[in-house]
Coordinates of C-alpha atoms in Angstrom, one line a residue:
X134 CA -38.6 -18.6 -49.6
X135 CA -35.3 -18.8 -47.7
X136 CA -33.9 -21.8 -46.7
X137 CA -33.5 -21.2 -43.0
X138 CA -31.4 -23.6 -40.4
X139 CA -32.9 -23.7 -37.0
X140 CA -32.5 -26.3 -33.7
X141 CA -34.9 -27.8 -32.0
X142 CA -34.7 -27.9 -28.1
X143 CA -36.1 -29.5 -25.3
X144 CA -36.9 -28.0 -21.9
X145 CA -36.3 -29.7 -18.8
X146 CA -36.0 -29.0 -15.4
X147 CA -38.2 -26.1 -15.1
X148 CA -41.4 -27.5 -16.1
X149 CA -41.4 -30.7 -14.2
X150 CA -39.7 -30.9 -11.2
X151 CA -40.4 -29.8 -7.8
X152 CA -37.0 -28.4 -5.8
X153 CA -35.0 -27.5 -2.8
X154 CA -34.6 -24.8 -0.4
X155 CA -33.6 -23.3 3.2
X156 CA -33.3 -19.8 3.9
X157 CA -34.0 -16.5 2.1
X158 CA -31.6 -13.6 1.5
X159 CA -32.4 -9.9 1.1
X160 CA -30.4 -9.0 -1.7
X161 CA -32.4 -7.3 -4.2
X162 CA -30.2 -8.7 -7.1
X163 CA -32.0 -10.2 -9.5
X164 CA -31.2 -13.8 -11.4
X165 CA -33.9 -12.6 -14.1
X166 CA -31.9 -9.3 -15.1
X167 CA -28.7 -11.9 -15.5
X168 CA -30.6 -13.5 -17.8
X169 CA -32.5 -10.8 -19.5
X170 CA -29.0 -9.2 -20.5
X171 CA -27.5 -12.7 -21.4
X172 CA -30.4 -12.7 -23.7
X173 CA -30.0 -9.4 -25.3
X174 CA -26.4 -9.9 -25.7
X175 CA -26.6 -13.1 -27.5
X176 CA -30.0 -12.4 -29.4
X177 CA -30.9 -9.3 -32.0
X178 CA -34.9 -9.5 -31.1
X179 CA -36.2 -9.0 -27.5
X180 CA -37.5 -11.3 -25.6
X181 CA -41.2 -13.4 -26.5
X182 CA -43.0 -12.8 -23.7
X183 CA -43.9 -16.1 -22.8
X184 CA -40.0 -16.4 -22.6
X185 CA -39.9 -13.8 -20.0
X186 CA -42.8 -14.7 -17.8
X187 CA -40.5 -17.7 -17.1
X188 CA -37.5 -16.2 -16.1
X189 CA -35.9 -17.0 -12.3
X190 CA -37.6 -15.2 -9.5
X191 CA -34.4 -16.2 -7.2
X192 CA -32.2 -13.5 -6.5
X193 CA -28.7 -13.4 -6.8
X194 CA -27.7 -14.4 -3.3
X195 CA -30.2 -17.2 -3.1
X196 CA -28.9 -18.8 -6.7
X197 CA -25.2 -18.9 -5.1
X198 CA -26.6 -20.5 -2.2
X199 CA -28.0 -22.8 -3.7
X200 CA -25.5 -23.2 -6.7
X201 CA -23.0 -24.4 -3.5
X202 CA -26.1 -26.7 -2.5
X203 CA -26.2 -28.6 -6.0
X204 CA -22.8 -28.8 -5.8
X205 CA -22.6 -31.3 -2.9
X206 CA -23.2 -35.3 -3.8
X207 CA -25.6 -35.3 -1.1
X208 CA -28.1 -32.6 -2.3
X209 CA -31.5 -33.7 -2.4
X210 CA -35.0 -32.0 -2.6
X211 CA -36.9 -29.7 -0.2
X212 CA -40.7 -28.5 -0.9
X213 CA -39.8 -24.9 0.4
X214 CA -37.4 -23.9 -2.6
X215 CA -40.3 -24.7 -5.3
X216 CA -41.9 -21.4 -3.6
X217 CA -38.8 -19.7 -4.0
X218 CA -37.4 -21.0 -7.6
X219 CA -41.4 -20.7 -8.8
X220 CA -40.6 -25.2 -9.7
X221 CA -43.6 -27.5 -8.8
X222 CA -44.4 -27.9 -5.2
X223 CA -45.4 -30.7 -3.9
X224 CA -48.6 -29.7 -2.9
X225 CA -49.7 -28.6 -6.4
X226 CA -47.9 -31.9 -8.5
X227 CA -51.2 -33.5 -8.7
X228 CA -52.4 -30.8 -11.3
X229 CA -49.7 -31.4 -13.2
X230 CA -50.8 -32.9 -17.0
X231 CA -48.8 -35.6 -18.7
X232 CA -47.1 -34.2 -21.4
X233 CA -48.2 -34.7 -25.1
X234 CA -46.5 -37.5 -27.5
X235 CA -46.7 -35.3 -30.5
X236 CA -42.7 -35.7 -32.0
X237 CA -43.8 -39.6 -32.2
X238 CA -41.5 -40.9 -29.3
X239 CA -43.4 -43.7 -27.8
X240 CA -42.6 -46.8 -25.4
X241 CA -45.1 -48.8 -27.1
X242 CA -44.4 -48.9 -30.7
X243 CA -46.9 -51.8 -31.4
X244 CA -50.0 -49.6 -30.4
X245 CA -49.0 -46.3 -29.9
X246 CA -53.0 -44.5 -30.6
X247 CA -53.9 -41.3 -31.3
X248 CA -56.4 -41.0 -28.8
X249 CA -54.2 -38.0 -27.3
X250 CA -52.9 -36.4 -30.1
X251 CA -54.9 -33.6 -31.8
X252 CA -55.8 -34.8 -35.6
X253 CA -54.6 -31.0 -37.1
X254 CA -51.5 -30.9 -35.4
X255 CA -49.8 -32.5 -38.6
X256 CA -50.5 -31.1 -42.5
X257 CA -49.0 -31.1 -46.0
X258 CA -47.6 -28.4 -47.0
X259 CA -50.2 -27.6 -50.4
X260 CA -53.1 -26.3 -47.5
X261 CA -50.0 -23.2 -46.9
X262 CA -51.9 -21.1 -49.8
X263 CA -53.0 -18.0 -49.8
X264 CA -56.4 -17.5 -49.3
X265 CA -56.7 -20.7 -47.6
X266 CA -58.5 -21.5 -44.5
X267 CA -56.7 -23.7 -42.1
X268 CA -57.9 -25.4 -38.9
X269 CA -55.4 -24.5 -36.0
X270 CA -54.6 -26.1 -32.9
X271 CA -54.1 -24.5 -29.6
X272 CA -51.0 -23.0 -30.1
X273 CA -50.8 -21.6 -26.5
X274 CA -48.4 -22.4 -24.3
X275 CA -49.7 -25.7 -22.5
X276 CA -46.8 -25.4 -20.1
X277 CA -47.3 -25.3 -16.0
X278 CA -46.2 -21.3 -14.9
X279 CA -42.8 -22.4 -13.8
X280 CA -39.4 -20.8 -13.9
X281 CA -35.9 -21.7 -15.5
X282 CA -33.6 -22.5 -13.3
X283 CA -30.5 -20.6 -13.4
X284 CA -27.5 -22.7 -15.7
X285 CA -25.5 -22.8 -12.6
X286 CA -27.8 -24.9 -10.9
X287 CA -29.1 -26.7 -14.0
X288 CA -25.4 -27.1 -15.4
X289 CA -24.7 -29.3 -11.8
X290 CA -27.9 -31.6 -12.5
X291 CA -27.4 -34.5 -14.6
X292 CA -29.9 -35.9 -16.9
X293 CA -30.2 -39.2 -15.9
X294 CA -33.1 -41.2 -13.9
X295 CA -30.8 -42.3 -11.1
X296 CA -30.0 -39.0 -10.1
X297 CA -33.3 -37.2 -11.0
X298 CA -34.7 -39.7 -8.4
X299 CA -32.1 -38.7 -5.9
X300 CA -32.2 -34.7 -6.5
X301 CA -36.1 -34.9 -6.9
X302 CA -37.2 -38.0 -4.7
X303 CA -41.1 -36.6 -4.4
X304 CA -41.4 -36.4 -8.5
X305 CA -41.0 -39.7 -9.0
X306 CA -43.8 -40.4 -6.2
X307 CA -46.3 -38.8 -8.2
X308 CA -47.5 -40.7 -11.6
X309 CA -48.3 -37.3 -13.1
X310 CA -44.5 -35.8 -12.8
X311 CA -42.9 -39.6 -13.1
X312 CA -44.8 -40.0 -16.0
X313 CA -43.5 -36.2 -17.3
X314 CA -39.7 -37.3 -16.2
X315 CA -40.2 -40.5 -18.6
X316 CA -41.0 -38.7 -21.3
X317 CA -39.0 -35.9 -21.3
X318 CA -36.0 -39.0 -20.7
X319 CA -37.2 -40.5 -23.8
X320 CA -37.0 -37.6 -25.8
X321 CA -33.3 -37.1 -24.5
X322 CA -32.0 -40.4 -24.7
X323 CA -33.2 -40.7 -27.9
X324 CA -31.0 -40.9 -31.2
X325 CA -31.5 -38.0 -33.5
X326 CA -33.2 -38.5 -36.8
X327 CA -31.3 -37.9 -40.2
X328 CA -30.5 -34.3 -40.5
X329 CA -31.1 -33.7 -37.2
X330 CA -29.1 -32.1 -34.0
X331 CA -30.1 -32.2 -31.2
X332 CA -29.4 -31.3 -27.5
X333 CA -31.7 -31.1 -24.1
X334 CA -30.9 -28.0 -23.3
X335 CA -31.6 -27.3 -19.1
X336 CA -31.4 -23.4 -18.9
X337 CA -31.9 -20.3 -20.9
X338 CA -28.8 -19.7 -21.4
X339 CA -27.6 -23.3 -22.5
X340 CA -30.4 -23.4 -25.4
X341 CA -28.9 -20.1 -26.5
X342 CA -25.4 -21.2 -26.6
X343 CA -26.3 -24.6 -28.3
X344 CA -28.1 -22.6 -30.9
X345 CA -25.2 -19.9 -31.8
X346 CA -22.6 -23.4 -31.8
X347 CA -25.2 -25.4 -34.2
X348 CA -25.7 -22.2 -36.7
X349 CA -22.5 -21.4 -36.5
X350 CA -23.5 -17.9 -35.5
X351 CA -22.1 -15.1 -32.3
X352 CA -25.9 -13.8 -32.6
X353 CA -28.8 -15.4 -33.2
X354 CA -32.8 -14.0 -34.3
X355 CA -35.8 -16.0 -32.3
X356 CA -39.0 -16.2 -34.4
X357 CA -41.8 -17.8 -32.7
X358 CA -45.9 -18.1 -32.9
X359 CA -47.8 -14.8 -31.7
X360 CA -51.5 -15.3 -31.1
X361 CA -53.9 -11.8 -29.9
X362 CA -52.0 -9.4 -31.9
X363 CA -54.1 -6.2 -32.8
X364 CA -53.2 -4.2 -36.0
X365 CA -52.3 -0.9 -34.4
X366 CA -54.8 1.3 -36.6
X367 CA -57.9 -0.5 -38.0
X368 CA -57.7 -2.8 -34.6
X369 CA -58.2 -5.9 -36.5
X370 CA -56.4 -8.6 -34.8
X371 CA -53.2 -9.9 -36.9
X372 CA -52.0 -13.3 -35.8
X373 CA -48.3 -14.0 -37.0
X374 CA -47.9 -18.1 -36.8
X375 CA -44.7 -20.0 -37.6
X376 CA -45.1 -23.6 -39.6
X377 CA -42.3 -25.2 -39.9
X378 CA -42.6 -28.2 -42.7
X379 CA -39.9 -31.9 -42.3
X380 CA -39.2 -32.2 -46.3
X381 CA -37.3 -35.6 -45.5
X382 CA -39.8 -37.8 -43.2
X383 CA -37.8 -41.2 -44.3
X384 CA -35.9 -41.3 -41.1
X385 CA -38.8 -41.2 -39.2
X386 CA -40.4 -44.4 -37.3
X387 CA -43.3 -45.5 -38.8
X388 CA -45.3 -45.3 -35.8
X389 CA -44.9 -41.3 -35.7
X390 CA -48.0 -39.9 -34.9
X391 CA -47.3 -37.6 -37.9
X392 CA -47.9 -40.9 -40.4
X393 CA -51.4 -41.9 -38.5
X394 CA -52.3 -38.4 -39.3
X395 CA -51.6 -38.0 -42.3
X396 CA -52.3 -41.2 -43.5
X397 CA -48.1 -41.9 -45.2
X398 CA -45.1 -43.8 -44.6
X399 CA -41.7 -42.9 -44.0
X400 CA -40.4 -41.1 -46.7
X401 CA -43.6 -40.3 -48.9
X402 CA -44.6 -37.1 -48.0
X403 CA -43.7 -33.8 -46.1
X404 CA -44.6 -33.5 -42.6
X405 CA -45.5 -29.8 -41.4
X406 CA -46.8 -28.4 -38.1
X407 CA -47.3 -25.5 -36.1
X408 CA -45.3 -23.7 -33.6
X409 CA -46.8 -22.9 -30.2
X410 CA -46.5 -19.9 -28.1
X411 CA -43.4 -21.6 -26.1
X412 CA -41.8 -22.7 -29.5
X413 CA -38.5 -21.0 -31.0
X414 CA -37.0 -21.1 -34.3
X415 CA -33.2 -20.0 -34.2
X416 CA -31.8 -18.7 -37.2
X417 CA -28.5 -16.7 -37.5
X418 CA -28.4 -13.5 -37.1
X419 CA -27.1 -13.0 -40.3
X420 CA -29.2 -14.5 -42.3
X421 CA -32.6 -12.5 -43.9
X422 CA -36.0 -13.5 -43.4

């Protein structure tokens, strides 16, 4: 098997912040074509679908109105844009779910509990045998139905709690978004694990870019989980899932849920897991899988 380099990103602003708005153009420019074509023109395969059901709704008119909007020190929230941008309105942030601890990040490190972590979404990598049967979590994607936000926009919103709270006053109102803004902060801030690089990336087009710089690549291949595929002529479905297995755990803090799991310590055993729907593994372009 091929030793294939891949990055690891973290969405942001799209899945956990409501947003800001005023007035709605007519022009039938479209930010999602923009970043459709950015896409193919930085990426050999098309497009996972769950990637595309997330693209911007705004079109091009309203994302340079409100690129000049971000701009401005004084920029701060406004319910109607959520409706607009397709972010979280205020009106729907209480059904908003807290966001899973899985990658082992945790506050508490004296008690962190696995009372929210599901028991199978860590294995070694001997149960990846043929003929095996596996137990496999839900690897659909868990996300809220929001939208990226286009990279001008994101590029002018900084990732810090200070100016979250001043951009997004009403998220940090609500316990259920806060509590997402913490976490997705503690991811960020912190340090990256032996071997690892990593970057929040806050648009489409920023985790693409990130990617071709880490790999060292102009174009890059996306693999990622499928789940309901149908073989074409017997019907039977044909599920293609994506593992990806941590050879080199000793890094890792010894309250990672991965540890609890699997019953180790840092350092004596593999770590593998799988991929979810809203998962990508980058690999260059170049490189044959």
């Amino acid at each position: 098997m091929a030793n294939l380099s891949f990055s690891m990103l973290v969405f942001v602003i799209a899945s956990i912040y409501p947003a800001f708005s005023f007035c709605r153009t007519t022009s039938s420019l479209s930010t999602a074509s923009e970043q459709l074509k950015y896409w193919h023109e930085n990426v050999q395969n098309n497009m996972p679908g769950v990637l595309l059901s997330k693209l911007s709704p705004l079109n091009k008119d309203d994302s340079e109105f409100f690129t000049s909007l971000a701009s401005k020190q004084s920029f701060s929230s406004n319910a109607k844009f959520c409706s607009l941008a397709n972010l979280a309105c205020y009106a729907e942030m209480n059904s908003i779910k807290p966001l899973g601890n899985g990658y082992g990040y945790n506050n508490n490190k004296a008690s962190p509990g696995l009372e929210n972590v599901d028991p199978f979404s860590f294995f070694r990598i001997s149960i990846l045998k043929q003929g095996n049967r596996v137990h496999l979590s839900n690897l659909e994607d868990q996300f809220p139905q929001r939208s990226f936000l286009p990279s001008q926009i994101a590029s002018k919103i900084s990732l810090d709690e200070s100016n979250l709270e001043k951009v997004f006053p009403q998220s940090f109102v609500n316990p259920n978004t806060k509590g997402n803004i913490d976490t997705t902060l503690l991811y960020c801030n912190s340090a990256a694990l032996k071997g690892e690089i990593k970057s929040c990336s806050t648009s489409l087009e920023s985790m693409i870019e990130f990617s071709k710089t880490t790999l060292g690549s102009k174009r890059l291949v996306a693999l990622t989980t499928k789940m309901d595929v149908v073989e074409p002529k017997t019907k039977v479905p044909v599920n293609t899932i994506l593992a990806i297995c941590h050879m080199d755990t000793s890094a890792w803090p010894s309250y990672h849920a991965a540890f609890k799991i699997l019953k180790l310590s840092p350092g004596k055993g593999e770590a593998c897991h799988w991929m979810t729907q809203i998962d990508l593994l980058w690999i260059s372009a170049e490189e044959n899988v």
